[in-house]
Amino acid sequence: MTPILSAQKIIRRFGPIQVLHGVDFDLVPGQVHALIGENGAGKSTMMKILGGYLAPSGGDLLLDGAPVQFTDQKQAEAAGILMIHQEFNLALQLTVEENIFLGREKKRGLFLDHKGMQDEAKVLLERLNCHVDPRTRIRDLSVPNRQMVEIARALGRNARVLIMDEPTAVLTNRETDILLEQIDRLRAHGTAILYTSHKLDEIRRIADRVTVLRDGQHVLTRDAAGFTEDAMATAMVGRELSDLFPSKPVPQEEIVLSVGNLTVPGRVRDASFTLRRGEVLGFAGLVGAGRTELMEGIVGLRPATGTVQVMGKALKPGSVLAAREAGLVYLTEDRKDKGLLLGKNLTENLTLLALDRFGRVRIDKQAEDAALTTAIREFDIRVNDRAMTAGSLSGGNQQKLLLAKTMLAEPQIVIIDEPTRGIDIGTKQQIYDFIAALAARGKSIIVVSSELPEVIGLASRVIVMGRGHIAGELSGAAITEDAILRLAMGVAADDAAERETA
Amino acid sequence: MSDTTLAAPKRRRLNLHVLGPVLALVALIILGASLNSNFLGYGNVTNVLARSAFIGIIAVGMTFVITAGGIDLSVGSMAAFVAGVMIMAMNSMIPTLGVGVPLILAGMAVALLAGLAAGLLNGFLISKIGIEAFIVTLGSMGIYRSLVTWLADGGTLSLDFEARGFYRPVYYEGILGVAWPIIVFAIVAILGELAMRHTPFGRHCAAIGANEQVAKYSAVKVDRVRMGTYVLLGMLVGLATIMYVPRLGSASGSTGVLWELEAIAAVIIGGTVLKGGFGRVWGTVVGVLILSLIDNILNLASIVSPYLNGAIQGVIVILAVILQRDRKSAD
C-alpha cells in the first residue's frame, strides 16, 4: 500500500551537531510502525520532523507521494498528521469538551454551540471506549483518561497519521491494555500510527513494522513478526545485553524500617510492613493502588497516622527533614515536577536535599563542585557542560542526577518510586546495578514500580497493594507476574497465598 | 541532543543579561555627568544615595520575597505605619526616658519590632493559612495605610521638636563624610548579596521560587523559609523607617506612597525573575540606583519635564522584563 507520509534520507542538525543521518521512514494506512532506540538515538527529533514541529536539514518528506514542507505544526495538522506528546498538550483548567475543540470551536451565530460540541465529544470518546463526562475538567481526570482525551482530540481533527510519543510511559499494565486495544481499533479504521515506547513487549504486541535508530543512524526497518525483544534490544544498543538484572542481594537480619498501621486519609488503609538491612523490597500494584501515597506518608510528605520506626526509633511525623536525618529518603516518581529544578544548574540540584552538609551558614562551593565531579563519575551522568541546566539533560541522565542527589544525603533506607520511568534500556540496566550495589553495601531499598519485570527482577520480596491496602506479600520463587497481578486485582487470593507458602 | 548546541550561545546571552543593568547604570551616570557639572559632585551623589537608601533597604528584602515566588505590596503602607507607631511611641516615652540616646534606641527597637510583627502577619497568612501573597499584601496594604491615617487623625504625626533635633544626625550625618543611610544601605546590600548567594537560606528561596514541590520533596522547610522572607522584609522596612523618620520627623497618610512599586520595579530591573526562582541582590541595588538617577537627572537637567519621571521609569521596567524574556527563550 502507498504510504500517507514518507520520509526519505532525513537529516537534521542542531548547530554543528548532526542528530539524524539519513533516516527513511514510511507510514502506511492501517499499520502501526514502531520507532525504537535508546534515549538520544533521535526518535524525538524524527517524530517532531514528521509532525511538523521541526524542519529537516536535508532529505524529503512526501505526503501522499508528493513532496511537502511543513512550516509549522498547524500545517501538518491540517494535513491530518497529529502528534500526541508525552507531556500532554491539554489545558488543565478547561473541560474535556473545551480541550477537544480548542482552536476549532463550533459556533451557532456569535455564540459557542456547547450542545453540539458536547455531543460530538461524547461520540469521539465512545469510539475510544472512554466514559468520561465531556464537562469534566482535565485536572480532575486520571492520566490514562487524559491520554484518551488527547487521542479523541486527534480523532476529532480527522487524524490520518497519529504520532504517539511513549504513550504508555505513565500507564499501568491494565491501562496499557486498554490503550493498545484502542490503537488496534484505530488501525482497523485505516489510521497510520507511529508508536514509540521503551517497553519492548508492547512493541511486540502492537507493531506491524519496526524501525530501529541508534545514534541518529537508521539501523534497520523490518516486519515486527519474528523480531524478538532480545533482538530489538541488541539492535538498539548495538551490543549483546547480558542479563538485564544483577543477582539479588541477600538481606541481613536487622530490621531497619518498620511501618505499623499507616493510614493516609482517603488513600491508604492500615499498611504494615518491615524492611531489613540490605534488602530490596518491591512494591507492586496498579496505578491508584496507593503505593506512592503510602511512601509519601511514610517520609512525611503527606499527612498520615500510624507508626514509622527507623532503626527502632519512632520517626517524627510530617517532616521530610526528620526522615532524612533519620536516614530515610524518598526518590519521587515525578522527576520533572517534584524531583529536579529543571531551570537550575546541576550543582544546585545535586546538593539541595543535603545542603546542610555543605555548610549551615555559608555554602562551601568548592565542596559542592567536588560533589558534582564525584556524582558524575559514580553515577555515570553524561554531561556536556557542567554549567548546563538539569532540564537539558536527557531523561536517563536526569534520573541518575536525581539518584545522585538522593544518595548525597547518605541514607540508610532509600525508597525509589518508578526508578526507570521513561528511560532507555541501557540506562535502566545501570540503575538496576546501582540498586543492587547499594543493597550489597548494606543499604535497604524499596522499589515501587509499575513494571512487573522490574519488581520481579530486582526484589527478593514483593508487597502487592490493591485499592489502598496491602493485598499480600510474595517472596523468592513465588514472585511471578501472575501472582502479583492476581493479588493486585484481588482475585483468587487463596491461590496466591498458596504460592507464597510453596 | 540539542544540549551541546545551546550551551555556548546561552552563556553569551546570559552575560549580556548580567551586564544589561550595569551598562544602563553607567550610561545614566555618563549622561548625568555630561548634562550637569554638579552631577558627580559630593552633594549630589550623597543626596541621590541617601534618598535611594529607603527604597534600597526595602528592595533588598523584596528580592528575597520575589525570589521565593512571593510578592509584598504592603511595604509602602507598612513603612508609613511603622513610622507612625515609632513617632507615637517615642513621644510617649519622652517623659520617662527624656531626650537622649536611650529614647532613640527605644524608638529604633519599636520600629524593628513593628516591622517584624507586620512581616510575621503577612508571612503567617501566606505560608501557614495558604492565601495568595498578592491578596494578603493587597489587604494589609490597605489596612496599614488606613491605620496610619487614623492614628494621625487624617493629619500628620510629628516627632517632639527637641527629640527631632537630637535624632536628625542619623539621616544627615555619618562617618568620614558618608551619610548613615548610605552606610546602612551598603551593609544591608552586602549582607543580602552574601545571604542570597552563599547561604542555604538564599539557595532555598530560589528553590522554592523555581518549584515549590521539588523544594518540599528535597526536605526544604518551605513554610518556614517563605515566612522568613516576609519577616526579613518586615524588619528591613523597620530599618528603612529608622533612617527615614529623622529626615522629616513626621509621618502621615501620604508617607511611603508607591514605595512598594518602586521597590518591586528595582528588583525586576535588577534581573530577579518576577515569578521567582532566581534573584540577585546586587542587581536590585543597581535597579534602585537606576530609578533614583533617572529622577535626579530629570530634576537637574531641564530637557525633559520631571513630571515625566514615572513614564520613563515605567519604560525602563518594561524593557528590563523584555530582556529577561529573551533570556528565557534562549534556554
PDB file of C-alpha atoms in Angstrom, chain A residues 107-255:
ATOM      1  CA  LYS A 107     -20.380  28.156  16.770  1.00  0.00           C
ATOM      2  CA  ARG A 108     -24.013  28.938  16.388  1.00  0.00           C
ATOM      3  CA  GLY A 109     -24.128  32.521  15.265  1.00  0.00           C
ATOM      4  CA  LEU A 110     -21.914  34.522  17.583  1.00  0.00           C
ATOM      5  CA  PHE A 111     -22.021  32.017  20.383  1.00  0.00           C
ATOM      6  CA  LEU A 112     -20.483  28.655  21.091  1.00  0.00           C
ATOM      7  CA  ASP A 113     -22.531  25.601  20.295  1.00  0.00           C
ATOM      8  CA  HIS A 114     -21.995  23.816  23.609  1.00  0.00           C
ATOM      9  CA  LYS A 115     -24.586  21.155  22.963  1.00  0.00           C
ATOM     10  CA  GLY A 116     -23.177  20.228  19.580  1.00  0.00           C
ATOM     11  CA  MET A 117     -19.625  20.099  20.874  1.00  0.00           C
ATOM     12  CA  GLN A 118     -20.562  18.021  23.879  1.00  0.00           C
ATOM     13  CA  ASP A 119     -22.426  15.515  21.747  1.00  0.00           C
ATOM     14  CA  GLU A 120     -19.577  15.206  19.305  1.00  0.00           C
ATOM     15  CA  ALA A 121     -17.055  14.902  22.126  1.00  0.00           C
ATOM     16  CA  LYS A 122     -19.137  12.135  23.598  1.00  0.00           C
ATOM     17  CA  VAL A 123     -19.195  10.269  20.277  1.00  0.00           C
ATOM     18  CA  LEU A 124     -15.436  10.590  19.929  1.00  0.00           C
ATOM     19  CA  LEU A 125     -14.833   9.324  23.450  1.00  0.00           C
ATOM     20  CA  GLU A 126     -17.284   6.461  22.956  1.00  0.00           C
ATOM     21  CA  ARG A 127     -15.294   5.358  19.952  1.00  0.00           C
ATOM     22  CA  LEU A 128     -12.348   5.029  22.317  1.00  0.00           C
ATOM     23  CA  ASN A 129     -14.417   3.209  24.892  1.00  0.00           C
ATOM     24  CA  CYS A 130     -13.677   6.014  27.327  1.00  0.00           C
ATOM     25  CA  HIS A 131     -16.581   7.003  29.529  1.00  0.00           C
ATOM     26  CA  VAL A 132     -15.758  10.402  30.911  1.00  0.00           C
ATOM     27  CA  ASP A 133     -18.215  13.258  31.009  1.00  0.00           C
ATOM     28  CA  PRO A 134     -17.164  15.882  28.429  1.00  0.00           C
ATOM     29  CA  ARG A 135     -17.833  18.544  31.059  1.00  0.00           C
ATOM     30  CA  THR A 136     -15.168  17.227  33.453  1.00  0.00           C
ATOM     31  CA  ARG A 137     -12.124  19.407  33.852  1.00  0.00           C
ATOM     32  CA  ILE A 138      -8.886  17.815  32.670  1.00  0.00           C
ATOM     33  CA  ARG A 139      -7.225  18.369  36.041  1.00  0.00           C
ATOM     34  CA  ASP A 140      -9.798  16.033  37.607  1.00  0.00           C
ATOM     35  CA  LEU A 141      -9.017  13.207  35.183  1.00  0.00           C
ATOM     36  CA  SER A 142      -6.585  10.343  35.669  1.00  0.00           C
ATOM     37  CA  VAL A 143      -3.528  10.205  33.456  1.00  0.00           C
ATOM     38  CA  PRO A 144      -4.836   7.426  31.188  1.00  0.00           C
ATOM     39  CA  ASN A 145      -8.103   9.267  30.698  1.00  0.00           C
ATOM     40  CA  ARG A 146      -6.160  12.377  29.771  1.00  0.00           C
ATOM     41  CA  GLN A 147      -4.405  10.300  27.185  1.00  0.00           C
ATOM     42  CA  MET A 148      -7.746   9.192  25.807  1.00  0.00           C
ATOM     43  CA  VAL A 149      -8.841  12.814  25.582  1.00  0.00           C
ATOM     44  CA  GLU A 150      -5.668  13.591  23.634  1.00  0.00           C
ATOM     45  CA  ILE A 151      -6.467  10.791  21.227  1.00  0.00           C
ATOM     46  CA  ALA A 152     -10.104  11.882  20.969  1.00  0.00           C
ATOM     47  CA  ARG A 153      -8.853  15.352  20.160  1.00  0.00           C
ATOM     48  CA  ALA A 154      -6.709  13.922  17.382  1.00  0.00           C
ATOM     49  CA  LEU A 155      -9.625  11.870  16.064  1.00  0.00           C
ATOM     50  CA  GLY A 156     -11.826  14.944  16.115  1.00  0.00           C
ATOM     51  CA  ARG A 157      -9.350  16.533  13.775  1.00  0.00           C
ATOM     52  CA  ASN A 158      -9.644  13.597  11.384  1.00  0.00           C
ATOM     53  CA  ALA A 159      -6.158  12.340  12.015  1.00  0.00           C
ATOM     54  CA  ARG A 160      -4.848  10.161   9.201  1.00  0.00           C
ATOM     55  CA  VAL A 161      -1.490   9.874  10.881  1.00  0.00           C
ATOM     56  CA  LEU A 162      -1.134   9.610  14.627  1.00  0.00           C
ATOM     57  CA  ILE A 163       2.310  10.038  16.165  1.00  0.00           C
ATOM     58  CA  MET A 164       2.451   8.691  19.698  1.00  0.00           C
ATOM     59  CA  ASP A 165       5.440   9.551  21.821  1.00  0.00           C
ATOM     60  CA  GLU A 166       5.743   6.919  24.535  1.00  0.00           C
ATOM     61  CA  PRO A 167       2.031   6.856  25.302  1.00  0.00           C
ATOM     62  CA  THR A 168       2.325   4.087  27.881  1.00  0.00           C
ATOM     63  CA  ALA A 169       5.198   5.524  29.912  1.00  0.00           C
ATOM     64  CA  VAL A 170       2.744   6.656  32.569  1.00  0.00           C
ATOM     65  CA  LEU A 171       0.231   3.825  32.302  1.00  0.00           C
ATOM     66  CA  THR A 172      -0.144   0.608  34.231  1.00  0.00           C
ATOM     67  CA  ASN A 173      -0.419  -2.724  32.505  1.00  0.00           C
ATOM     68  CA  ARG A 174      -4.187  -2.699  32.536  1.00  0.00           C
ATOM     69  CA  GLU A 175      -4.365   0.826  31.204  1.00  0.00           C
ATOM     70  CA  THR A 176      -1.811  -0.091  28.592  1.00  0.00           C
ATOM     71  CA  ASP A 177      -4.036  -2.959  27.503  1.00  0.00           C
ATOM     72  CA  ILE A 178      -6.914  -0.542  27.017  1.00  0.00           C
ATOM     73  CA  LEU A 179      -4.735   1.814  25.034  1.00  0.00           C
ATOM     74  CA  LEU A 180      -3.417  -0.956  22.825  1.00  0.00           C
ATOM     75  CA  GLU A 181      -6.975  -2.061  22.117  1.00  0.00           C
ATOM     76  CA  GLN A 182      -7.798   1.470  21.031  1.00  0.00           C
ATOM     77  CA  ILE A 183      -4.756   1.519  18.810  1.00  0.00           C
ATOM     78  CA  ASP A 184      -5.954  -1.746  17.252  1.00  0.00           C
ATOM     79  CA  ARG A 185      -9.279  -0.118  16.583  1.00  0.00           C
ATOM     80  CA  LEU A 186      -7.663   2.930  15.014  1.00  0.00           C
ATOM     81  CA  ARG A 187      -5.535   0.688  12.858  1.00  0.00           C
ATOM     82  CA  ALA A 188      -8.649  -1.119  11.677  1.00  0.00           C
ATOM     83  CA  HIS A 189     -10.108   2.274  10.727  1.00  0.00           C
ATOM     84  CA  GLY A 190      -7.097   2.851   8.481  1.00  0.00           C
ATOM     85  CA  THR A 191      -5.142   5.314  10.577  1.00  0.00           C
ATOM     86  CA  ALA A 192      -1.389   5.219  10.148  1.00  0.00           C
ATOM     87  CA  ILE A 193       0.276   5.114  13.548  1.00  0.00           C
ATOM     88  CA  LEU A 194       3.789   5.866  14.616  1.00  0.00           C
ATOM     89  CA  TYR A 195       4.399   4.354  18.006  1.00  0.00           C
ATOM     90  CA  THR A 196       7.349   4.699  20.337  1.00  0.00           C
ATOM     91  CA  SER A 197       7.937   3.014  23.634  1.00  0.00           C
ATOM     92  CA  HIS A 198      10.745   1.746  25.779  1.00  0.00           C
ATOM     93  CA  LYS A 199       8.644  -1.290  26.613  1.00  0.00           C
ATOM     94  CA  LEU A 200       9.644  -3.810  24.031  1.00  0.00           C
ATOM     95  CA  ASP A 201       6.913  -6.293  24.903  1.00  0.00           C
ATOM     96  CA  GLU A 202       4.374  -3.679  23.817  1.00  0.00           C
ATOM     97  CA  ILE A 203       6.178  -3.217  20.553  1.00  0.00           C
ATOM     98  CA  ARG A 204       5.928  -6.957  20.027  1.00  0.00           C
ATOM     99  CA  ARG A 205       2.213  -6.853  20.723  1.00  0.00           C
ATOM    100  CA  ILE A 206       1.190  -3.830  18.711  1.00  0.00           C
ATOM    101  CA  ALA A 207       3.626  -3.105  15.908  1.00  0.00           C
ATOM    102  CA  ASP A 208       3.371  -4.234  12.297  1.00  0.00           C
ATOM    103  CA  ARG A 209       6.735  -2.809  11.348  1.00  0.00           C
ATOM    104  CA  VAL A 210       9.663  -1.699  13.439  1.00  0.00           C
ATOM    105  CA  THR A 211      12.381   0.831  12.718  1.00  0.00           C
ATOM    106  CA  VAL A 212      15.435   0.943  14.953  1.00  0.00           C
ATOM    107  CA  LEU A 213      17.531   4.082  15.366  1.00  0.00           C
ATOM    108  CA  ARG A 214      20.896   4.230  17.043  1.00  0.00           C
ATOM    109  CA  ASP A 215      22.837   7.484  17.453  1.00  0.00           C
ATOM    110  CA  GLY A 216      20.791   9.067  14.666  1.00  0.00           C
ATOM    111  CA  GLN A 217      21.591   6.242  12.251  1.00  0.00           C
ATOM    112  CA  HIS A 218      18.895   4.184  10.623  1.00  0.00           C
ATOM    113  CA  VAL A 219      19.833   0.673  11.804  1.00  0.00           C
ATOM    114  CA  LEU A 220      17.030  -1.316  10.224  1.00  0.00           C
ATOM    115  CA  THR A 221      13.359  -1.448   9.317  1.00  0.00           C
ATOM    116  CA  ARG A 222      11.605  -4.796   9.249  1.00  0.00           C
ATOM    117  CA  ASP A 223       8.349  -6.569   9.892  1.00  0.00           C
ATOM    118  CA  ALA A 224       7.606  -6.966  13.546  1.00  0.00           C
ATOM    119  CA  ALA A 225       6.724 -10.614  13.141  1.00  0.00           C
ATOM    120  CA  GLY A 226       9.641 -12.693  14.338  1.00  0.00           C
ATOM    121  CA  PHE A 227      11.531  -9.748  15.773  1.00  0.00           C
ATOM    122  CA  THR A 228      12.205 -10.841  19.352  1.00  0.00           C
ATOM    123  CA  GLU A 229      12.629  -8.467  22.254  1.00  0.00           C
ATOM    124  CA  ASP A 230      16.157  -9.677  22.611  1.00  0.00           C
ATOM    125  CA  ALA A 231      16.927  -8.925  19.003  1.00  0.00           C
ATOM    126  CA  MET A 232      15.329  -5.466  19.350  1.00  0.00           C
ATOM    127  CA  ALA A 233      17.442  -4.645  22.376  1.00  0.00           C
ATOM    128  CA  THR A 234      20.560  -5.846  20.634  1.00  0.00           C
ATOM    129  CA  ALA A 235      19.767  -3.735  17.574  1.00  0.00           C
ATOM    130  CA  MET A 236      19.127  -0.653  19.738  1.00  0.00           C
ATOM    131  CA  VAL A 237      22.171  -0.937  21.913  1.00  0.00           C
ATOM    132  CA  GLY A 238      24.460  -2.325  19.231  1.00  0.00           C
ATOM    133  CA  ARG A 239      25.857  -4.938  21.554  1.00  0.00           C
ATOM    134  CA  GLU A 240      24.586  -8.013  23.294  1.00  0.00           C
ATOM    135  CA  LEU A 241      22.771  -7.196  26.509  1.00  0.00           C
ATOM    136  CA  SER A 242      23.835  -9.525  29.222  1.00  0.00           C
ATOM    137  CA  ASP A 243      21.177 -10.362  31.746  1.00  0.00           C
ATOM    138  CA  LEU A 244      19.326  -7.113  32.471  1.00  0.00           C
ATOM    139  CA  PHE A 245      19.088  -7.681  36.194  1.00  0.00           C
ATOM    140  CA  PRO A 246      22.004  -8.153  38.550  1.00  0.00           C
ATOM    141  CA  SER A 247      21.892 -11.012  41.034  1.00  0.00           C
ATOM    142  CA  LYS A 248      19.700 -10.368  44.049  1.00  0.00           C
ATOM    143  CA  PRO A 249      21.489  -9.459  47.265  1.00  0.00           C
ATOM    144  CA  VAL A 250      20.731 -11.437  50.406  1.00  0.00           C
ATOM    145  CA  PRO A 251      19.130  -9.350  53.174  1.00  0.00           C
ATOM    146  CA  GLN A 252      20.551  -9.324  56.684  1.00  0.00           C
ATOM    147  CA  GLU A 253      18.548  -9.982  59.836  1.00  0.00           C
ATOM    148  CA  GLU A 254      18.357  -6.450  61.271  1.00  0.00           C
ATOM    149  CA  ILE A 255      15.059  -4.659  60.716  1.00  0.00           C
TER     150      ILE A 255
END
